Coordinates of C-alpha atoms in Angstrom, one line a residue:
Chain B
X1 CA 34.1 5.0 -55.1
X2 CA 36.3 1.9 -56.0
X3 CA 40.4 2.9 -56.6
X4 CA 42.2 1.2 -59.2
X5 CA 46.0 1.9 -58.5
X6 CA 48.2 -0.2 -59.8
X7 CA 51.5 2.0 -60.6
X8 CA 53.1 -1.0 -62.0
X9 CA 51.3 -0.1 -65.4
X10 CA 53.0 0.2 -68.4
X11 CA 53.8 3.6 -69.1
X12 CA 51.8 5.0 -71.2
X13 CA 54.1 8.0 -73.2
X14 CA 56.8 5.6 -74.2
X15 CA 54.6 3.1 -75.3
X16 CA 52.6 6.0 -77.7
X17 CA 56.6 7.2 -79.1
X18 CA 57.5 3.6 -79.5
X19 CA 60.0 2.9 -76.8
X20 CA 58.0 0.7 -74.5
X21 CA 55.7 -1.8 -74.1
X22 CA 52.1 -1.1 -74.1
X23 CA 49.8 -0.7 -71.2
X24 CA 46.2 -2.1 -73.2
X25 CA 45.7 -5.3 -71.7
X26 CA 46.8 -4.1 -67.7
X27 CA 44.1 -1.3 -68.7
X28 CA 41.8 -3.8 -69.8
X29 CA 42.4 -6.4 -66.9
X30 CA 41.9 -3.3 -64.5
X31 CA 38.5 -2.1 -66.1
X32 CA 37.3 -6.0 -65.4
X33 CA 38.4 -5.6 -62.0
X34 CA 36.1 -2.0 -61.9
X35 CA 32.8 -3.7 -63.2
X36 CA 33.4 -7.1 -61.0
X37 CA 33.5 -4.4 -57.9
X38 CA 30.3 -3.2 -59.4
X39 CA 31.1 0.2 -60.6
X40 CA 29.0 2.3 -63.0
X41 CA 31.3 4.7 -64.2
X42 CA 34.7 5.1 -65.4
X43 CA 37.2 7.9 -65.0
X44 CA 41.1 7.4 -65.8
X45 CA 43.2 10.6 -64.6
X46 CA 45.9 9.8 -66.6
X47 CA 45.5 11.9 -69.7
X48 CA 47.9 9.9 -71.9
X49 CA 45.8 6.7 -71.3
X50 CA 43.3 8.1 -73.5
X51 CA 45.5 7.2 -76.2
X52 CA 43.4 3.8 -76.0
X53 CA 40.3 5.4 -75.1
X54 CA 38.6 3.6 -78.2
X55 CA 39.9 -0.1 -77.6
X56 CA 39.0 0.2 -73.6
X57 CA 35.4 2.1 -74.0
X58 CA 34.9 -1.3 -76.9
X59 CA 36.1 -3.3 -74.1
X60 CA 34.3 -2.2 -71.1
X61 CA 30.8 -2.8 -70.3
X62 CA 30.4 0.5 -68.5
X63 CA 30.8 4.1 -69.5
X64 CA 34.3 6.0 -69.2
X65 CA 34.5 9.7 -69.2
X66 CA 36.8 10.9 -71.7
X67 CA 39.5 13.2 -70.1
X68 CA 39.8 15.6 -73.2
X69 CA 36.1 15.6 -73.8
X70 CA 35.6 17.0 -70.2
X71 CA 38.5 19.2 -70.6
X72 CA 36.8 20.9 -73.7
X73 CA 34.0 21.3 -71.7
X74 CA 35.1 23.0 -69.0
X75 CA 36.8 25.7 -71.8
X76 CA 33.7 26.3 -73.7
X77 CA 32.5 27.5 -70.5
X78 CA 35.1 30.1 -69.8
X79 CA 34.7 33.7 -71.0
X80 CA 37.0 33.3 -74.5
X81 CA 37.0 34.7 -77.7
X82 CA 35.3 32.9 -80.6
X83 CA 38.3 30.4 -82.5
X84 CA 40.4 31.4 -79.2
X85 CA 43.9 29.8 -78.9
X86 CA 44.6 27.1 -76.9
X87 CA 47.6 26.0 -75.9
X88 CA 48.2 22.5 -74.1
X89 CA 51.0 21.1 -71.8
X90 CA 51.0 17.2 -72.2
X91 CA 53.5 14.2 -72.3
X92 CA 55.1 13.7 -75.2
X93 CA 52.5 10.7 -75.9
X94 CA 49.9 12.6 -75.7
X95 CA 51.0 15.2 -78.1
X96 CA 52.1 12.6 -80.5
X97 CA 48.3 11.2 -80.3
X98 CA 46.7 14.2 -81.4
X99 CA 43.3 13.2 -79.4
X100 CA 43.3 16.5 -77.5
X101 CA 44.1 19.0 -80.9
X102 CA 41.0 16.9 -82.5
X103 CA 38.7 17.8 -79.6
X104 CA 40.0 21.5 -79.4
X105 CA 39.2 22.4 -83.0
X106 CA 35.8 19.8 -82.7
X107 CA 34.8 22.4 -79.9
X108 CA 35.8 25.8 -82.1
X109 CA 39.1 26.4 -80.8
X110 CA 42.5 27.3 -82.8
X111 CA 45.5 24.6 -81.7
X112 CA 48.6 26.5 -80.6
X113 CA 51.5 23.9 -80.5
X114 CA 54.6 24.6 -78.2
X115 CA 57.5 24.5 -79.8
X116 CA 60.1 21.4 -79.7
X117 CA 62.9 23.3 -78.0
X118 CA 60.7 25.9 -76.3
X119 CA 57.7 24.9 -73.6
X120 CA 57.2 21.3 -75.7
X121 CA 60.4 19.9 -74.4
X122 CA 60.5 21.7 -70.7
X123 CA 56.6 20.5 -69.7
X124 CA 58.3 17.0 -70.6
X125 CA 61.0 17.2 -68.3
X126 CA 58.6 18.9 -66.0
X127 CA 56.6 16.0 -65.8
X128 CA 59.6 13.9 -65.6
X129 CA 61.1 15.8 -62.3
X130 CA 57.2 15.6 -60.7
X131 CA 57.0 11.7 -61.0
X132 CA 60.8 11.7 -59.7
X133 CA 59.0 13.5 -56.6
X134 CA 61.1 16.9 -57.3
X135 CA 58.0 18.9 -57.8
X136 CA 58.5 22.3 -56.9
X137 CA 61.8 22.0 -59.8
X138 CA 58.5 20.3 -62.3
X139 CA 56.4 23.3 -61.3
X140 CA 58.9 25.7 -61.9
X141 CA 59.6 24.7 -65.4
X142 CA 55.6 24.6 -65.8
X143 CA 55.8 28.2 -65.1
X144 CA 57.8 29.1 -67.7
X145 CA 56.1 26.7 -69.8
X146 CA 52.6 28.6 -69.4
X147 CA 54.5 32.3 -69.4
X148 CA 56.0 31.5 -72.8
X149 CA 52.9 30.2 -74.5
X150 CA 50.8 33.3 -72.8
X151 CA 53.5 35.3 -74.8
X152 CA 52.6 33.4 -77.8
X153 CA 49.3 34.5 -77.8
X154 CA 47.9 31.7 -75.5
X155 CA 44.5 32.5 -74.3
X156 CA 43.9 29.2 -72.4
X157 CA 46.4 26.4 -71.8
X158 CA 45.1 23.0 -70.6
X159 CA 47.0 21.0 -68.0
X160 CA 46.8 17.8 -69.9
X161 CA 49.0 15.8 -67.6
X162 CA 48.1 15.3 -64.5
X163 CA 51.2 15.8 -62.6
X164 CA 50.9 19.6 -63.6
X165 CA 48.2 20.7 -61.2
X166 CA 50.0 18.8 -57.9
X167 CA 52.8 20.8 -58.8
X168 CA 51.5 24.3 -59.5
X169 CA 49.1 23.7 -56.6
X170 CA 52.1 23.0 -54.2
X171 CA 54.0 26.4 -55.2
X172 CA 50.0 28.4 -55.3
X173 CA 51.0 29.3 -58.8
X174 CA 49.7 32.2 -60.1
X175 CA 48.8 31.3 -63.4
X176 CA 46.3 29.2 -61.8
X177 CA 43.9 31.7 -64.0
X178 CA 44.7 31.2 -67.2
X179 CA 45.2 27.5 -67.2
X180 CA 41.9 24.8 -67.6
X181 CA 43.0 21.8 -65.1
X182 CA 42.1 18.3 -66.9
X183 CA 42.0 16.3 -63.3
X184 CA 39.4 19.1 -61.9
X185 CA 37.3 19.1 -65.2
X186 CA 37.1 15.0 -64.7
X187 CA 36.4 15.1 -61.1
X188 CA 33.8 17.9 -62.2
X189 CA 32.5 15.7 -64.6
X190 CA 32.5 13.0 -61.9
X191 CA 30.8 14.7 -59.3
X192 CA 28.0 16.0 -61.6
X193 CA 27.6 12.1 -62.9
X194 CA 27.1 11.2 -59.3
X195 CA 24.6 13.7 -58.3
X196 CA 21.9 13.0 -60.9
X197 CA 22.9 9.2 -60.8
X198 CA 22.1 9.6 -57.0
X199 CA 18.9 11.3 -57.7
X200 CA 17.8 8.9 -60.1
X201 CA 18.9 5.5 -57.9
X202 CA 17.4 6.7 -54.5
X203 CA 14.7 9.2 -55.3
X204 CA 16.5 11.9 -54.0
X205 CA 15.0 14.0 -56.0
X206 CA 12.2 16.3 -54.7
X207 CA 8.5 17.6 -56.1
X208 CA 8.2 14.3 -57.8
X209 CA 4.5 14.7 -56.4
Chain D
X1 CA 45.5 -1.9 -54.8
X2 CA 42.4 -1.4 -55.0
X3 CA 40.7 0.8 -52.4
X4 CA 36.9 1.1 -51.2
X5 CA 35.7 4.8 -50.1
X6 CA 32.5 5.3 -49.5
X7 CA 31.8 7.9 -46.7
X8 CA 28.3 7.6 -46.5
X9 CA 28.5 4.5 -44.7
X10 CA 26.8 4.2 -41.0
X11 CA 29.2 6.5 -38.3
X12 CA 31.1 3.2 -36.7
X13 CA 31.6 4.9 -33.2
X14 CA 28.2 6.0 -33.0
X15 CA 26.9 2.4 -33.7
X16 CA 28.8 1.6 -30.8
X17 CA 27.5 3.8 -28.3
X18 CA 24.3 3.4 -29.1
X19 CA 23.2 6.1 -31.2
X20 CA 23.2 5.1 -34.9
X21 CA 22.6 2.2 -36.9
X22 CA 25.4 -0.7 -37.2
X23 CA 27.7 -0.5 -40.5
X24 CA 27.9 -4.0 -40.7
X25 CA 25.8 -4.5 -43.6
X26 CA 27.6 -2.3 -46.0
X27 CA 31.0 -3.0 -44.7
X28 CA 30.0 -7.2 -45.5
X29 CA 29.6 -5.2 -49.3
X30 CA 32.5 -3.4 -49.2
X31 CA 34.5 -6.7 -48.5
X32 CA 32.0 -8.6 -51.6
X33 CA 33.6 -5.7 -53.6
X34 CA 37.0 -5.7 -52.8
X35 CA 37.0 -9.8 -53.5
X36 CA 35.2 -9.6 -56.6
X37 CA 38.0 -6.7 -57.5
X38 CA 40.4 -9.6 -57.0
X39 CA 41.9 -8.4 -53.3
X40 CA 43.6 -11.1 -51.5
X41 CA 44.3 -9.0 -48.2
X42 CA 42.1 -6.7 -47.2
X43 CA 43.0 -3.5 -44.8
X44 CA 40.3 -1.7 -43.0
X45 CA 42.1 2.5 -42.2
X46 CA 39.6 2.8 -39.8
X47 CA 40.2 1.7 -35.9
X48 CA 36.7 1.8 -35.0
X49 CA 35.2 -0.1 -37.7
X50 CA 37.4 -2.9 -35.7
X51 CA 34.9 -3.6 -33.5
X52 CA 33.3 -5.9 -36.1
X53 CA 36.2 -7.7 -36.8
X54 CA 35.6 -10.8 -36.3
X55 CA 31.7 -10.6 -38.1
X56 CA 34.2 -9.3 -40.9
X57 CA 36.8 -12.2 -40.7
X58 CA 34.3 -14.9 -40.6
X59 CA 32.5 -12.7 -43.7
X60 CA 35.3 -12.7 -45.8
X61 CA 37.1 -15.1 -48.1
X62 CA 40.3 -13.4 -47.9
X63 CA 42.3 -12.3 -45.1
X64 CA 41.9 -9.0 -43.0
X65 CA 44.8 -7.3 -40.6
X66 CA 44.0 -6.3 -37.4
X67 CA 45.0 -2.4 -36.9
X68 CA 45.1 -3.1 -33.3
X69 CA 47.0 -5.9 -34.1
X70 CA 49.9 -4.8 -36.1
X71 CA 49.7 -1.3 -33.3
X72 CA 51.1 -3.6 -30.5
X73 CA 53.5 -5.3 -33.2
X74 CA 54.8 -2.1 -34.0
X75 CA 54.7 -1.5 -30.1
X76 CA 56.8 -4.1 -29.4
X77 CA 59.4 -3.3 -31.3
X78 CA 60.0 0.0 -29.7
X79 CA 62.4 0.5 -26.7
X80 CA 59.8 0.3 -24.1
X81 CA 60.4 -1.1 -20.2
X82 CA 58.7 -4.4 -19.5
X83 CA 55.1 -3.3 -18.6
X84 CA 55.3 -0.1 -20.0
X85 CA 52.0 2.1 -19.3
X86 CA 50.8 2.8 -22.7
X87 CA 47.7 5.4 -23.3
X88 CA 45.3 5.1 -26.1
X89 CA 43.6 8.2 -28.6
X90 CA 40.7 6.9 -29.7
X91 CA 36.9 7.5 -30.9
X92 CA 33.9 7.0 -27.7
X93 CA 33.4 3.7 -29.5
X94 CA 37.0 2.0 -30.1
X95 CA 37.2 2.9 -26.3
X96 CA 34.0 1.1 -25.6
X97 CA 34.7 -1.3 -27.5
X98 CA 37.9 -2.9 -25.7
X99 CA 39.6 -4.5 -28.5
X100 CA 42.6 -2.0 -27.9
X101 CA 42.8 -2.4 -24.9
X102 CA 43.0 -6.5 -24.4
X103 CA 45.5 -6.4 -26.9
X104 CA 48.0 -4.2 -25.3
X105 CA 47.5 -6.5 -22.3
X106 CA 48.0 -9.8 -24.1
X107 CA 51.7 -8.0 -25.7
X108 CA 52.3 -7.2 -21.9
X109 CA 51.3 -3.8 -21.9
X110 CA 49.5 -2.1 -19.0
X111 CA 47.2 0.0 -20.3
X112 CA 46.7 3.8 -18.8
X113 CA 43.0 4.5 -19.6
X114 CA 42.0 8.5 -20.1
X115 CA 39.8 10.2 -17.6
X116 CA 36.4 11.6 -19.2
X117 CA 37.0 15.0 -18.1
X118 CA 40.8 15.0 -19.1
X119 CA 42.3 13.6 -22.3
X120 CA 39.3 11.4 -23.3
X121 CA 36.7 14.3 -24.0
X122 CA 39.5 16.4 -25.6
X123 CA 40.7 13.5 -28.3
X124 CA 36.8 13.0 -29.2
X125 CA 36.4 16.6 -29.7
X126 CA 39.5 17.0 -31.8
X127 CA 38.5 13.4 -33.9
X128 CA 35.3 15.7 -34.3
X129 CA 37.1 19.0 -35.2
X130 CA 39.7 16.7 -38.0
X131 CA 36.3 15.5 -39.7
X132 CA 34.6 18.7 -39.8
X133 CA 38.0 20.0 -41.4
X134 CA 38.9 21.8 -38.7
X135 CA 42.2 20.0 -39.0
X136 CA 44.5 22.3 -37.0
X137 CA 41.9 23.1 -34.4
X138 CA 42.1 19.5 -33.8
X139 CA 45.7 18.7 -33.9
X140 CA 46.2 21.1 -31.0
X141 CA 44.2 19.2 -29.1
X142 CA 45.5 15.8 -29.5
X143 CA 48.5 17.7 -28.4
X144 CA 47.3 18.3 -25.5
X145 CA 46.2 15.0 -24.2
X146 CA 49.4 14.1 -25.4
X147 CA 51.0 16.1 -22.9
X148 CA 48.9 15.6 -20.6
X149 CA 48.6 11.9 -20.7
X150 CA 52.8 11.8 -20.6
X151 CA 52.4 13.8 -17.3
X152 CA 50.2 10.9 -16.0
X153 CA 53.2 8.2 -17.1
X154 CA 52.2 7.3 -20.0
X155 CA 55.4 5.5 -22.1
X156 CA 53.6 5.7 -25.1
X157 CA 50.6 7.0 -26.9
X158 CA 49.0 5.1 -29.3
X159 CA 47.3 7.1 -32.1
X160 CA 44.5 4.8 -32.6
X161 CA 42.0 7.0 -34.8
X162 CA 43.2 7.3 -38.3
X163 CA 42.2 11.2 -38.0
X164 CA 44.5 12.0 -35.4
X165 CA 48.1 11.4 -37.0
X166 CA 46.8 14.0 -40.3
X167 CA 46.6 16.3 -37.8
X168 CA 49.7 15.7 -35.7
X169 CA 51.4 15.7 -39.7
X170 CA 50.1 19.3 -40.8
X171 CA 51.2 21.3 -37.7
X172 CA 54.0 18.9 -38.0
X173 CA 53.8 18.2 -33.8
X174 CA 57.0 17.5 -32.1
X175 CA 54.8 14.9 -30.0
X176 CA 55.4 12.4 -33.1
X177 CA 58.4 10.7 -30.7
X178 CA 56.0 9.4 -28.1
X179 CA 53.2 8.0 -30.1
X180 CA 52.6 4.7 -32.1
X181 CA 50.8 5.4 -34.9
X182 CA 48.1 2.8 -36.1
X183 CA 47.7 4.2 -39.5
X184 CA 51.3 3.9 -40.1
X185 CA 51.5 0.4 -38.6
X186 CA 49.0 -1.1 -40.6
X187 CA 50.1 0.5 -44.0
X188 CA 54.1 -1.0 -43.3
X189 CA 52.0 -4.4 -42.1
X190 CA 50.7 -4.4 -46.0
X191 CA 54.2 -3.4 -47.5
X192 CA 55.6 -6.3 -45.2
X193 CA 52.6 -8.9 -46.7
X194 CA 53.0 -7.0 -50.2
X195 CA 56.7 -7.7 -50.6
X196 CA 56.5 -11.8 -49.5
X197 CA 53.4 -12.2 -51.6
X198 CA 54.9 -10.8 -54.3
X199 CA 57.9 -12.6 -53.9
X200 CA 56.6 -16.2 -53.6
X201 CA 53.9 -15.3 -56.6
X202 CA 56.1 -13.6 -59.0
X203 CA 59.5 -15.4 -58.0
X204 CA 61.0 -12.5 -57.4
X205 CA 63.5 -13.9 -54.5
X206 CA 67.1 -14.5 -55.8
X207 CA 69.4 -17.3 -54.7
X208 CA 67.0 -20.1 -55.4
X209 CA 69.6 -22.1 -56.9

């Protein structure tokens, strides 16, 4: 596995609501640096980069996974109702791209948006306390988040940010079962990428005989 | 940054000793990988894999600390008597392999080997235990050589496995005021090299004028 951590990168929500620079070209330059290492595959656990996901998959010469792809994935394989709602707890950027609603109702499922002044605006300023390192305050606020939008009628909401599941995991939140973890569907995604790559590179397979 | 992690390369201390196959070939890839990335310092979180320093060095087009290296810096700069006794944790092969210990004597060190039966079985054991994820098992073992190698007149222990101080972290050890921590000592060497280089390459310095 080659790392690519450069947390000098633009940030990517502010750029998205138009009150910051954007992050393309450091995304770019870091994909160049990925092949030139010799990797195979992307993945990018930061769910508002795939804002760009177009421009860097035009730009790259390798495959990237696509965070909300995965995501949706991972949810058509849990036990839910037919045009089940799904909620989703993202940056403001993220929201305001609308690549995760277009993948929800690609893959069958009804959009539940949080409200501006309900769980919308407190996932924001969860994420905000998370990166300011005051998690178990983010995770908190991520609880009440997940409580109001079950109360809404939320079968499923999808951690689309990945400073949610650090903090949830740090307090062993309960709601751990009715949320769908973006990070852990890439990683899934990841690891099941690897194994038949593996297979396929080293004839690891077996009964080839 | 950009990091390398690839576990399945060769066991390092087990190369050493005798019983497995050098990692020298796919660490000479690793460094290919990290200078096509575009590294221009490259820091190797492993003590054993040490032993091939200078193969690496010569290997390399950029340049590569020494974990032993910046351990006796970071040694020196603690309150220590002139010829302090200094212990070392370490794998069967960065004992073997001596690069620890001509270091500590060339800072002026005098270096308090363990015996087999005492502290020296015990730390490879625990190293063992740590890997296996049997993280706590482990830590209480390196606290016990530490103990035991203080009762022997050691002045300081260095912890010179990178396993060893993720233990002594998650039972949160009290023994944290007698060791030297190599892990710790190489990551504030690249914070040091880090903040020059980007000082001199982004000119970032003030009072030019």
């Amino acid at each position: 596995m080659i790392v690519h951590a450069v947390p000098q990168i633009e940030d990517r929500s502010e750029a998205i609501v138009g009150s910051g620079a954007s992050p393309l070209d450091a995304m770019r330059l870091a994909i160049r640096r990925l092949e030139a290492a010799g990797s195979t595959y992307i993945a990018i656990p930061c769910n508002t980069a795939h804002h760009w996901y177009s421009a860097l998959r035009e730009w790259s010469r390798v495959q990237i996974f696509h965070i909300a792809e995965v995501t949706c994935v991972a949810l058509s394989k849990q036990p839910l109702n037919n045009g089940a709602k799904i909620a989703l707890l993202a940056t403001a950027g993220t929201l305001a791209s609308g690549f995760y609603q277009d993948r929800l109702r690609a893959y069958g499922f009804r959009y539940l948006a949080a409200t501006p002044e309900g769980s919308r605006d407190l996932a924001e300023l969860g994420i905000r306390l998370v990166k300011a390192g005051e998690i178990k305050r983010g995770a908190c606020l991520f609880e009440q988040c997940i409580a109001a939008l079950r109360r809404r009628g939320a079968e499923a909401i999808v951690l689309g940010c990945t400073e949610i599941p650090i903090a949830l995991d740090l307090i062993a939140s309960k709601t751990r079962g009715h949320v769908v973890d973006s990070t852990q569907a890439l990683a899934e995604a990841c690891v099941c990428w690897w194994r038949s790559y593996a297979a396929t590179a080293t004839g690891l397979t077996q009964g080839t005989a």
